[in-house]
């Protein structure tokens, strides 16, 4: 039997506006509970919402960045349901006509690039937050109530947990490039629901769709999908039937747990919001935003491959994090050697940051300090291995490269007179190696270089040692 996994994602992203979607309350994360509230976002009777133009601009930006069609006419609708953190008993959202339609993001897969198409992107407001205490109380915080959101709905174009994860990574990079959201899944400014089912490709039998909620990390999304994939395949193999289900990801036990079965579809009683007129967006407004779009992720990948001779794989790694990409360009500008700065940044620096779960912004020294170190190595003042030692030290102490080099005595010895003395000493105590060298044994030469280096405690200039040895052996 062969199986095909079918995955669609629904992603909510909070926009980084100064104020909320329909009122002038501050939009900030982590403020004291119920500090940023007013009659509008508390849903008090008679309060009137007014749309935030900046939020609209950000949503259009996101739509353009994801290749969507921007609708010049769209409407605001009320989505009614009951939940304690939904103050008005309805959420202002978009139903029939969303702000953005279609579009796609291209992702990297093992088989090459793949386009994941989008159904739509619409704007809506966030709800408040419920906090359940261990005393069985529920506390409500309405700071988040009315924070602007975009909801991005993909088509079921993804076929593995890996693909879903690369889609999320591309989406995050794209939105961070245009500065509309910080997309922190850990803080809830990006939230992802997964729709998944599996098809038997021989009989074309399919399982019912499961929706997975409450996934707190991109890795969690990947794992939850892989878990569900196995579960759905078992269901097909055992010829069982399941209903549509809503499940949640249990990070601790690495499995999904049933929340509820979806026996009937939710009736949200969508209706136009009488307080908000339809949105008429002028072409000028859209074109003005389009003109001012910064370089896209895909454009950066192409440019890095072209200008810095980078492999696609490396270009994708750099482009995924705009701060890292900027850091690389800044470093290369100073070092004037794109592959040398790539090797140091990708190898030593990034490896260390990944190990510690940190990002470029956590690097404890300035970019010019790293450039200086690379230039010292390039000039042959210290060798590569010594360079790695210095870098390691720069990460723990706040000392500069030069200081560390002199403290650790790593300076490469290039004094010709001194090296000549060492060469003579090594030659006079290894007559057999000289004999071997004369008889054409190359290994003997390598051995002699090694002896000189040892004599100089690893700090000798390898090129000079080579030259002077050859000279003497003639
Ligand atoms: Zn408010
Ligand atoms: Mn929504």
mmCIF file of N, CA and C in Angstrom, residues 115-234:
data_model
loop_
_atom_site.group_PDB
_atom_site.id
_atom_site.type_symbol
_atom_site.label_atom_id
_atom_site.label_comp_id
_atom_site.label_asym_id
_atom_site.label_seq_id
_atom_site.Cartn_x
_atom_site.Cartn_y
_atom_site.Cartn_z
ATOM 1 N N UNK A 115 5.964 25.214 -5.158
ATOM 2 C CA UNK A 115 5.063 26.316 -4.823
ATOM 3 C C UNK A 115 3.924 25.811 -3.950
ATOM 4 N N UNK A 116 3.711 26.457 -2.816
ATOM 5 C CA UNK A 116 2.552 26.144 -1.986
ATOM 6 C C UNK A 116 1.566 27.292 -2.179
ATOM 7 N N UNK A 117 0.398 26.985 -2.738
ATOM 8 C CA UNK A 117 -0.539 28.059 -3.062
ATOM 9 C C UNK A 117 -1.409 28.412 -1.863
ATOM 10 N N UNK A 118 -1.901 29.647 -1.884
ATOM 11 C CA UNK A 118 -2.732 30.139 -0.793
ATOM 12 C C UNK A 118 -4.168 30.304 -1.261
ATOM 13 N N UNK A 119 -5.095 30.104 -0.328
ATOM 14 C CA UNK A 119 -6.491 30.376 -0.632
ATOM 15 C C UNK A 119 -6.732 31.868 -0.488
ATOM 16 N N UNK A 120 -6.294 32.411 0.640
ATOM 17 C CA UNK A 120 -6.621 33.797 0.957
ATOM 18 C C UNK A 120 -5.811 34.310 2.146
ATOM 19 N N UNK A 121 -5.791 35.625 2.287
ATOM 20 C CA UNK A 121 -5.328 36.248 3.528
ATOM 21 C C UNK A 121 -6.404 37.258 3.907
ATOM 22 N N UNK A 122 -6.958 37.133 5.095
ATOM 23 C CA UNK A 122 -7.926 38.150 5.506
ATOM 24 C C UNK A 122 -7.511 38.794 6.817
ATOM 25 N N UNK A 123 -8.129 39.944 7.109
ATOM 26 C CA UNK A 123 -7.806 40.654 8.349
ATOM 27 C C UNK A 123 -8.893 40.383 9.381
ATOM 28 N N UNK A 124 -8.514 40.388 10.632
ATOM 29 C CA UNK A 124 -9.473 40.228 11.712
ATOM 30 C C UNK A 124 -8.853 40.726 13.015
ATOM 31 N N UNK A 125 -9.627 40.662 14.084
ATOM 32 C CA UNK A 125 -9.100 41.114 15.375
ATOM 33 C C UNK A 125 -8.822 39.899 16.259
ATOM 34 N N UNK A 126 -7.849 40.046 17.148
ATOM 35 C CA UNK A 126 -7.528 38.965 18.082
ATOM 36 C C UNK A 126 -8.520 38.994 19.247
ATOM 37 N N UNK A 127 -8.570 37.901 19.994
ATOM 38 C CA UNK A 127 -9.428 37.834 21.181
ATOM 39 C C UNK A 127 -8.584 38.140 22.413
ATOM 40 N N UNK A 128 -9.233 38.189 23.576
ATOM 41 C CA UNK A 128 -8.484 38.307 24.822
ATOM 42 C C UNK A 128 -7.838 36.963 25.154
ATOM 43 N N UNK A 129 -7.272 36.898 26.340
ATOM 44 C CA UNK A 129 -6.581 35.658 26.727
ATOM 45 C C UNK A 129 -7.183 35.116 28.016
ATOM 46 N N UNK A 130 -7.462 33.813 28.038
ATOM 47 C CA UNK A 130 -7.920 33.179 29.275
ATOM 48 C C UNK A 130 -6.722 32.550 29.962
ATOM 49 N N UNK A 131 -6.668 32.737 31.279
ATOM 50 C CA UNK A 131 -5.575 32.139 32.050
ATOM 51 C C UNK A 131 -6.171 31.208 33.088
ATOM 52 N N UNK A 132 -5.881 29.932 32.951
ATOM 53 C CA UNK A 132 -6.469 28.978 33.887
ATOM 54 C C UNK A 132 -5.487 28.726 35.026
ATOM 55 N N UNK A 133 -5.908 29.018 36.273
ATOM 56 C CA UNK A 133 -5.006 28.829 37.405
ATOM 57 C C UNK A 133 -5.154 27.429 37.965
ATOM 58 N N UNK A 134 -4.232 27.058 38.849
ATOM 59 C CA UNK A 134 -4.325 25.713 39.430
ATOM 60 C C UNK A 134 -5.406 25.633 40.511
ATOM 61 N N UNK A 135 -6.037 26.782 40.814
ATOM 62 C CA UNK A 135 -7.163 26.744 41.766
ATOM 63 C C UNK A 135 -8.492 26.640 41.047
ATOM 64 N N UNK A 136 -8.434 26.245 39.764
ATOM 65 C CA UNK A 136 -9.647 26.082 38.964
ATOM 66 C C UNK A 136 -10.348 27.396 38.662
ATOM 67 N N UNK A 137 -9.605 28.494 38.697
ATOM 68 C CA UNK A 137 -10.189 29.779 38.327
ATOM 69 C C UNK A 137 -9.782 30.076 36.887
ATOM 70 N N UNK A 138 -10.585 30.916 36.230
ATOM 71 C CA UNK A 138 -10.172 31.415 34.920
ATOM 72 C C UNK A 138 -10.042 32.929 35.016
ATOM 73 N N UNK A 139 -8.847 33.421 34.700
ATOM 74 C CA UNK A 139 -8.613 34.866 34.718
ATOM 75 C C UNK A 139 -8.625 35.369 33.277
ATOM 76 N N UNK A 140 -9.135 36.579 33.089
ATOM 77 C CA UNK A 140 -9.214 37.113 31.738
ATOM 78 C C UNK A 140 -8.359 38.364 31.582
ATOM 79 N N UNK A 141 -7.588 38.394 30.502
ATOM 80 C CA UNK A 141 -6.747 39.546 30.188
ATOM 81 C C UNK A 141 -7.146 40.033 28.795
ATOM 82 N N UNK A 142 -7.603 41.284 28.713
ATOM 83 C CA UNK A 142 -8.090 41.792 27.432
ATOM 84 C C UNK A 142 -7.093 42.682 26.698
ATOM 85 N N UNK A 143 -5.850 42.664 27.132
ATOM 86 C CA UNK A 143 -4.837 43.437 26.398
ATOM 87 C C UNK A 143 -4.752 43.010 24.932
ATOM 88 N N UNK A 144 -4.960 41.719 24.678
ATOM 89 C CA UNK A 144 -4.834 41.212 23.311
ATOM 90 C C UNK A 144 -6.125 41.400 22.514
ATOM 91 N N UNK A 145 -7.210 41.708 23.221
ATOM 92 C CA UNK A 145 -8.492 41.863 22.547
ATOM 93 C C UNK A 145 -8.417 43.037 21.554
ATOM 94 N N UNK A 146 -8.636 42.746 20.283
ATOM 95 C CA UNK A 146 -8.596 43.807 19.275
ATOM 96 C C UNK A 146 -7.239 44.039 18.632
ATOM 97 N N UNK A 147 -6.276 43.222 18.955
ATOM 98 C CA UNK A 147 -4.965 43.336 18.285
ATOM 99 C C UNK A 147 -5.139 42.878 16.830
ATOM 100 N N UNK A 148 -4.556 43.627 15.865
ATOM 101 C CA UNK A 148 -4.761 43.252 14.465
ATOM 102 C C UNK A 148 -4.096 41.935 14.081
ATOM 103 N N UNK A 149 -4.861 41.125 13.346
ATOM 104 C CA UNK A 149 -4.361 39.830 12.887
ATOM 105 C C UNK A 149 -4.523 39.727 11.380
ATOM 106 N N UNK A 150 -3.653 38.950 10.753
ATOM 107 C CA UNK A 150 -3.991 38.442 9.435
ATOM 108 C C UNK A 150 -4.091 36.930 9.571
ATOM 109 N N UNK A 151 -5.053 36.352 8.861
ATOM 110 C CA UNK A 151 -5.167 34.892 8.832
ATOM 111 C C UNK A 151 -4.816 34.427 7.429
ATOM 112 N N UNK A 152 -3.798 33.581 7.358
ATOM 113 C CA UNK A 152 -3.311 33.092 6.067
ATOM 114 C C UNK A 152 -3.762 31.647 5.922
ATOM 115 N N UNK A 153 -4.511 31.360 4.880
ATOM 116 C CA UNK A 153 -5.024 30.010 4.678
ATOM 117 C C UNK A 153 -4.364 29.417 3.430
ATOM 118 N N UNK A 154 -3.678 28.304 3.608
ATOM 119 C CA UNK A 154 -3.013 27.674 2.456
ATOM 120 C C UNK A 154 -3.918 26.625 1.842
ATOM 121 N N UNK A 155 -3.642 26.270 0.608
ATOM 122 C CA UNK A 155 -4.275 25.091 0.017
ATOM 123 C C UNK A 155 -3.586 23.850 0.575
ATOM 124 N N UNK A 156 -4.237 22.695 0.475
ATOM 125 C CA UNK A 156 -3.597 21.471 1.012
ATOM 126 C C UNK A 156 -2.498 20.967 0.081
ATOM 127 N N UNK A 157 -1.461 21.776 -0.092
ATOM 128 C CA UNK A 157 -0.405 21.475 -1.061
ATOM 129 C C UNK A 157 0.821 20.817 -0.459
ATOM 130 N N UNK A 158 0.852 20.670 0.860
ATOM 131 C CA UNK A 158 2.056 20.122 1.492
ATOM 132 C C UNK A 158 1.857 18.632 1.774
ATOM 133 N N UNK A 159 2.950 17.878 1.695
ATOM 134 C CA UNK A 159 2.841 16.420 1.819
ATOM 135 C C UNK A 159 3.710 15.803 2.906
ATOM 136 N N UNK A 160 4.349 16.637 3.712
ATOM 137 C CA UNK A 160 5.134 16.078 4.818
ATOM 138 C C UNK A 160 5.324 17.135 5.900
ATOM 139 N N UNK A 161 5.724 16.676 7.078
ATOM 140 C CA UNK A 161 5.997 17.600 8.167
ATOM 141 C C UNK A 161 7.115 18.558 7.811
ATOM 142 N N UNK A 162 8.102 18.039 7.098
ATOM 143 C CA UNK A 162 9.232 18.855 6.660
ATOM 144 C C UNK A 162 8.785 19.998 5.763
ATOM 145 N N UNK A 163 7.893 19.674 4.824
ATOM 146 C CA UNK A 163 7.410 20.710 3.900
ATOM 147 C C UNK A 163 6.621 21.770 4.643
ATOM 148 N N UNK A 164 5.805 21.342 5.613
ATOM 149 C CA UNK A 164 5.032 22.310 6.388
ATOM 150 C C UNK A 164 5.970 23.221 7.169
ATOM 151 N N UNK A 165 7.036 22.629 7.681
ATOM 152 C CA UNK A 165 7.995 23.428 8.434
ATOM 153 C C UNK A 165 8.722 24.416 7.520
ATOM 154 N N UNK A 166 9.123 23.985 6.330
ATOM 155 C CA UNK A 166 9.789 24.961 5.452
ATOM 156 C C UNK A 166 8.826 26.051 5.018
ATOM 157 N N UNK A 167 7.548 25.691 4.873
ATOM 158 C CA UNK A 167 6.561 26.721 4.535
ATOM 159 C C UNK A 167 6.495 27.768 5.642
ATOM 160 N N UNK A 168 6.436 27.299 6.895
ATOM 161 C CA UNK A 168 6.357 28.234 8.017
ATOM 162 C C UNK A 168 7.608 29.101 8.101
ATOM 163 N N UNK A 169 8.758 28.482 7.837
ATOM 164 C CA UNK A 169 9.997 29.250 7.896
ATOM 165 C C UNK A 169 10.046 30.320 6.804
ATOM 166 N N UNK A 170 9.545 29.944 5.617
ATOM 167 C CA UNK A 170 9.509 30.913 4.512
ATOM 168 C C UNK A 170 8.531 32.036 4.831
ATOM 169 N N UNK A 171 7.393 31.662 5.400
ATOM 170 C CA UNK A 171 6.376 32.657 5.752
ATOM 171 C C UNK A 171 6.910 33.637 6.792
ATOM 172 N N UNK A 172 7.582 33.097 7.795
ATOM 173 C CA UNK A 172 8.144 33.947 8.845
ATOM 174 C C UNK A 172 9.198 34.896 8.267
ATOM 175 N N UNK A 173 10.099 34.353 7.448
ATOM 176 C CA UNK A 173 11.142 35.205 6.851
ATOM 177 C C UNK A 173 10.500 36.294 6.012
ATOM 178 N N UNK A 174 9.489 35.933 5.237
ATOM 179 C CA UNK A 174 8.820 36.886 4.346
ATOM 180 C C UNK A 174 8.193 38.027 5.146
ATOM 181 N N UNK A 175 7.490 37.681 6.222
ATOM 182 C CA UNK A 175 6.815 38.717 7.010
ATOM 183 C C UNK A 175 7.810 39.560 7.800
ATOM 184 N N UNK A 176 8.916 38.944 8.214
ATOM 185 C CA UNK A 176 9.925 39.723 8.940
ATOM 186 C C UNK A 176 10.656 40.682 8.001
ATOM 187 N N UNK A 177 10.888 40.269 6.763
ATOM 188 C CA UNK A 177 11.534 41.156 5.780
ATOM 189 C C UNK A 177 10.756 42.454 5.616
ATOM 190 N N UNK A 178 9.412 42.332 5.558
ATOM 191 C CA UNK A 178 8.609 43.535 5.322
ATOM 192 C C UNK A 178 8.232 44.214 6.636
ATOM 193 N N UNK A 179 8.684 43.646 7.749
ATOM 194 C CA UNK A 179 8.531 44.312 9.048
ATOM 195 C C UNK A 179 7.108 44.425 9.557
ATOM 196 N N UNK A 180 6.226 43.494 9.187
ATOM 197 C CA UNK A 180 4.850 43.622 9.658
ATOM 198 C C UNK A 180 4.561 42.780 10.901
ATOM 199 N N UNK A 181 5.446 41.802 11.182
ATOM 200 C CA UNK A 181 5.239 40.980 12.375
ATOM 201 C C UNK A 181 6.569 40.387 12.812
ATOM 202 N N UNK A 182 6.681 40.086 14.116
ATOM 203 C CA UNK A 182 7.915 39.423 14.552
ATOM 204 C C UNK A 182 7.757 37.892 14.486
ATOM 205 N N UNK A 183 6.526 37.426 14.258
ATOM 206 C CA UNK A 183 6.256 35.992 14.030
ATOM 207 C C UNK A 183 6.883 35.101 15.093
ATOM 208 N N UNK A 184 6.677 35.446 16.371
ATOM 209 C CA UNK A 184 7.237 34.599 17.428
ATOM 210 C C UNK A 184 6.197 33.585 17.872
ATOM 211 N N UNK A 185 6.354 32.360 17.424
ATOM 212 C CA UNK A 185 5.380 31.316 17.754
ATOM 213 C C UNK A 185 5.377 31.063 19.260
ATOM 214 N N UNK A 186 6.533 31.272 19.921
ATOM 215 C CA UNK A 186 6.624 31.045 21.372
ATOM 216 C C UNK A 186 5.811 32.097 22.139
ATOM 217 N N UNK A 187 5.692 33.310 21.593
ATOM 218 C CA UNK A 187 4.928 34.360 22.276
ATOM 219 C C UNK A 187 3.516 34.472 21.728
ATOM 220 N N UNK A 188 3.196 33.640 20.755
ATOM 221 C CA UNK A 188 1.847 33.639 20.204
ATOM 222 C C UNK A 188 1.594 34.688 19.137
ATOM 223 N N UNK A 189 2.628 35.391 18.672
ATOM 224 C CA UNK A 189 2.373 36.354 17.599
ATOM 225 C C UNK A 189 2.271 35.639 16.249
ATOM 226 N N UNK A 190 2.598 34.352 16.224
ATOM 227 C CA UNK A 190 2.276 33.493 15.075
ATOM 228 C C UNK A 190 1.658 32.231 15.658
ATOM 229 N N UNK A 191 0.481 31.844 15.143
ATOM 230 C CA UNK A 191 -0.175 30.629 15.653
ATOM 231 C C UNK A 191 -0.584 29.787 14.456
ATOM 232 N N UNK A 192 -0.339 28.506 14.569
ATOM 233 C CA UNK A 192 -0.530 27.655 13.399
ATOM 234 C C UNK A 192 -1.455 26.487 13.695
ATOM 235 N N UNK A 193 -2.504 26.351 12.890
ATOM 236 C CA UNK A 193 -3.377 25.178 12.960
ATOM 237 C C UNK A 193 -3.108 24.322 11.737
ATOM 238 N N UNK A 194 -3.032 23.033 11.966
ATOM 239 C CA UNK A 194 -2.716 22.101 10.878
ATOM 240 C C UNK A 194 -3.958 21.295 10.516
ATOM 241 N N UNK A 195 -4.267 21.201 9.222
ATOM 242 C CA UNK A 195 -5.309 20.286 8.741
ATOM 243 C C UNK A 195 -4.621 19.157 8.008
ATOM 244 N N UNK A 196 -4.913 17.937 8.428
ATOM 245 C CA UNK A 196 -4.183 16.815 7.833
ATOM 246 C C UNK A 196 -5.088 15.604 7.632
ATOM 247 N N UNK A 197 -4.908 14.946 6.505
ATOM 248 C CA UNK A 197 -5.479 13.611 6.317
ATOM 249 C C UNK A 197 -4.583 12.826 5.375
ATOM 250 N N UNK A 198 -4.880 11.536 5.237
ATOM 251 C CA UNK A 198 -4.017 10.668 4.430
ATOM 252 C C UNK A 198 -4.866 9.923 3.412
ATOM 253 N N UNK A 199 -4.320 9.791 2.203
ATOM 254 C CA UNK A 199 -5.021 9.077 1.134
ATOM 255 C C UNK A 199 -4.277 7.796 0.774
ATOM 256 N N UNK A 200 -5.032 6.715 0.615
ATOM 257 C CA UNK A 200 -4.456 5.487 0.063
ATOM 258 C C UNK A 200 -4.405 5.693 -1.446
ATOM 259 N N UNK A 201 -3.196 5.742 -2.014
ATOM 260 C CA UNK A 201 -3.085 6.133 -3.425
ATOM 261 C C UNK A 201 -3.533 5.036 -4.378
ATOM 262 N N UNK A 202 -3.774 3.831 -3.863
ATOM 263 C CA UNK A 202 -4.261 2.757 -4.733
ATOM 264 C C UNK A 202 -5.783 2.767 -4.772
ATOM 265 N N UNK A 203 -6.398 2.787 -3.592
ATOM 266 C CA UNK A 203 -7.865 2.737 -3.542
ATOM 267 C C UNK A 203 -8.502 4.133 -3.531
ATOM 268 N N UNK A 204 -7.653 5.165 -3.357
ATOM 269 C CA UNK A 204 -8.098 6.564 -3.236
ATOM 270 C C UNK A 204 -9.012 6.802 -2.046
ATOM 271 N N UNK A 205 -8.969 5.887 -1.113
ATOM 272 C CA UNK A 205 -9.723 6.089 0.111
ATOM 273 C C UNK A 205 -8.980 7.110 0.974
ATOM 274 N N UNK A 206 -9.750 7.994 1.628
ATOM 275 C CA UNK A 206 -9.118 9.038 2.442
ATOM 276 C C UNK A 206 -9.653 9.004 3.858
ATOM 277 N N UNK A 207 -8.818 9.399 4.812
ATOM 278 C CA UNK A 207 -9.305 9.564 6.180
ATOM 279 C C UNK A 207 -9.975 10.927 6.295
ATOM 280 N N UNK A 208 -10.803 11.104 7.329
ATOM 281 C CA UNK A 208 -11.367 12.441 7.590
ATOM 282 C C UNK A 208 -10.261 13.354 8.104
ATOM 283 N N UNK A 209 -10.454 14.622 7.851
ATOM 284 C CA UNK A 209 -9.420 15.597 8.240
ATOM 285 C C UNK A 209 -9.356 15.770 9.759
ATOM 286 N N UNK A 210 -8.157 15.773 10.286
ATOM 287 C CA UNK A 210 -7.956 16.150 11.686
ATOM 288 C C UNK A 210 -7.338 17.537 11.710
ATOM 289 N N UNK A 211 -7.803 18.321 12.663
ATOM 290 C CA UNK A 211 -7.223 19.656 12.830
ATOM 291 C C UNK A 211 -6.416 19.641 14.121
ATOM 292 N N UNK A 212 -5.150 20.083 14.045
ATOM 293 C CA UNK A 212 -4.322 20.099 15.256
ATOM 294 C C UNK A 212 -4.083 21.541 15.678
ATOM 295 N N UNK A 213 -4.362 21.810 16.926
ATOM 296 C CA UNK A 213 -4.224 23.181 17.453
ATOM 297 C C UNK A 213 -3.146 23.246 18.521
ATOM 298 N N UNK A 214 -2.861 24.472 18.962
ATOM 299 C CA UNK A 214 -1.950 24.693 20.104
ATOM 300 C C UNK A 214 -0.561 24.120 19.918
ATOM 301 N N UNK A 215 0.048 24.369 18.787
ATOM 302 C CA UNK A 215 1.411 23.883 18.595
ATOM 303 C C UNK A 215 2.359 25.050 18.854
ATOM 304 N N UNK A 216 3.313 24.833 19.766
ATOM 305 C CA UNK A 216 4.102 25.956 20.261
ATOM 306 C C UNK A 216 5.433 26.210 19.588
ATOM 307 N N UNK A 217 5.785 25.396 18.583
ATOM 308 C CA UNK A 217 7.059 25.629 17.905
ATOM 309 C C UNK A 217 7.009 25.028 16.507
ATOM 310 N N UNK A 218 7.905 25.484 15.628
ATOM 311 C CA UNK A 218 7.943 24.934 14.271
ATOM 312 C C UNK A 218 8.303 23.452 14.314
ATOM 313 N N UNK A 219 9.212 23.096 15.216
ATOM 314 C CA UNK A 219 9.586 21.696 15.340
ATOM 315 C C UNK A 219 8.374 20.880 15.792
ATOM 316 N N UNK A 220 7.583 21.466 16.710
ATOM 317 C CA UNK A 220 6.357 20.823 17.179
ATOM 318 C C UNK A 220 5.391 20.569 16.022
ATOM 319 N N UNK A 221 5.267 21.523 15.100
ATOM 320 C CA UNK A 221 4.398 21.353 13.937
ATOM 321 C C UNK A 221 4.859 20.138 13.137
ATOM 322 N N UNK A 222 6.162 20.070 12.905
ATOM 323 C CA UNK A 222 6.720 18.958 12.118
ATOM 324 C C UNK A 222 6.431 17.615 12.811
ATOM 325 N N UNK A 223 6.694 17.581 14.108
ATOM 326 C CA UNK A 223 6.493 16.323 14.856
ATOM 327 C C UNK A 223 5.024 15.937 14.929
ATOM 328 N N UNK A 224 4.140 16.938 15.161
ATOM 329 C CA UNK A 224 2.703 16.658 15.267
ATOM 330 C C UNK A 224 2.202 16.060 13.961
ATOM 331 N N UNK A 225 2.682 16.614 12.844
ATOM 332 C CA UNK A 225 2.270 16.087 11.535
ATOM 333 C C UNK A 225 2.757 14.650 11.372
ATOM 334 N N UNK A 226 3.999 14.398 11.751
ATOM 335 C CA UNK A 226 4.535 13.043 11.596
ATOM 336 C C UNK A 226 3.776 12.043 12.469
ATOM 337 N N UNK A 227 3.372 12.508 13.650
ATOM 338 C CA UNK A 227 2.591 11.646 14.534
ATOM 339 C C UNK A 227 1.233 11.340 13.907
ATOM 340 N N UNK A 228 0.560 12.396 13.417
ATOM 341 C CA UNK A 228 -0.763 12.225 12.806
ATOM 342 C C UNK A 228 -0.700 11.364 11.543
ATOM 343 N N UNK A 229 0.357 11.550 10.785
ATOM 344 C CA UNK A 229 0.573 10.774 9.563
ATOM 345 C C UNK A 229 0.520 9.277 9.892
ATOM 346 N N UNK A 230 1.274 8.876 10.916
ATOM 347 C CA UNK A 230 1.299 7.464 11.309
ATOM 348 C C UNK A 230 -0.078 7.007 11.780
ATOM 349 N N UNK A 231 -0.751 7.876 12.545
ATOM 350 C CA UNK A 231 -2.057 7.511 13.088
ATOM 351 C C UNK A 231 -3.074 7.310 11.962
ATOM 352 N N UNK A 232 -3.061 8.231 10.991
ATOM 353 C CA UNK A 232 -4.008 8.130 9.875
ATOM 354 C C UNK A 232 -3.717 6.904 9.007
ATOM 355 N N UNK A 233 -2.445 6.605 8.809
ATOM 356 C CA UNK A 233 -2.096 5.419 8.016
ATOM 357 C C UNK A 233 -2.607 4.153 8.707
ATOM 358 N N UNK A 234 -2.451 4.092 10.027
ATOM 359 C CA UNK A 234 -2.970 2.940 10.781
ATOM 360 C C UNK A 234 -4.479 2.813 10.618
#
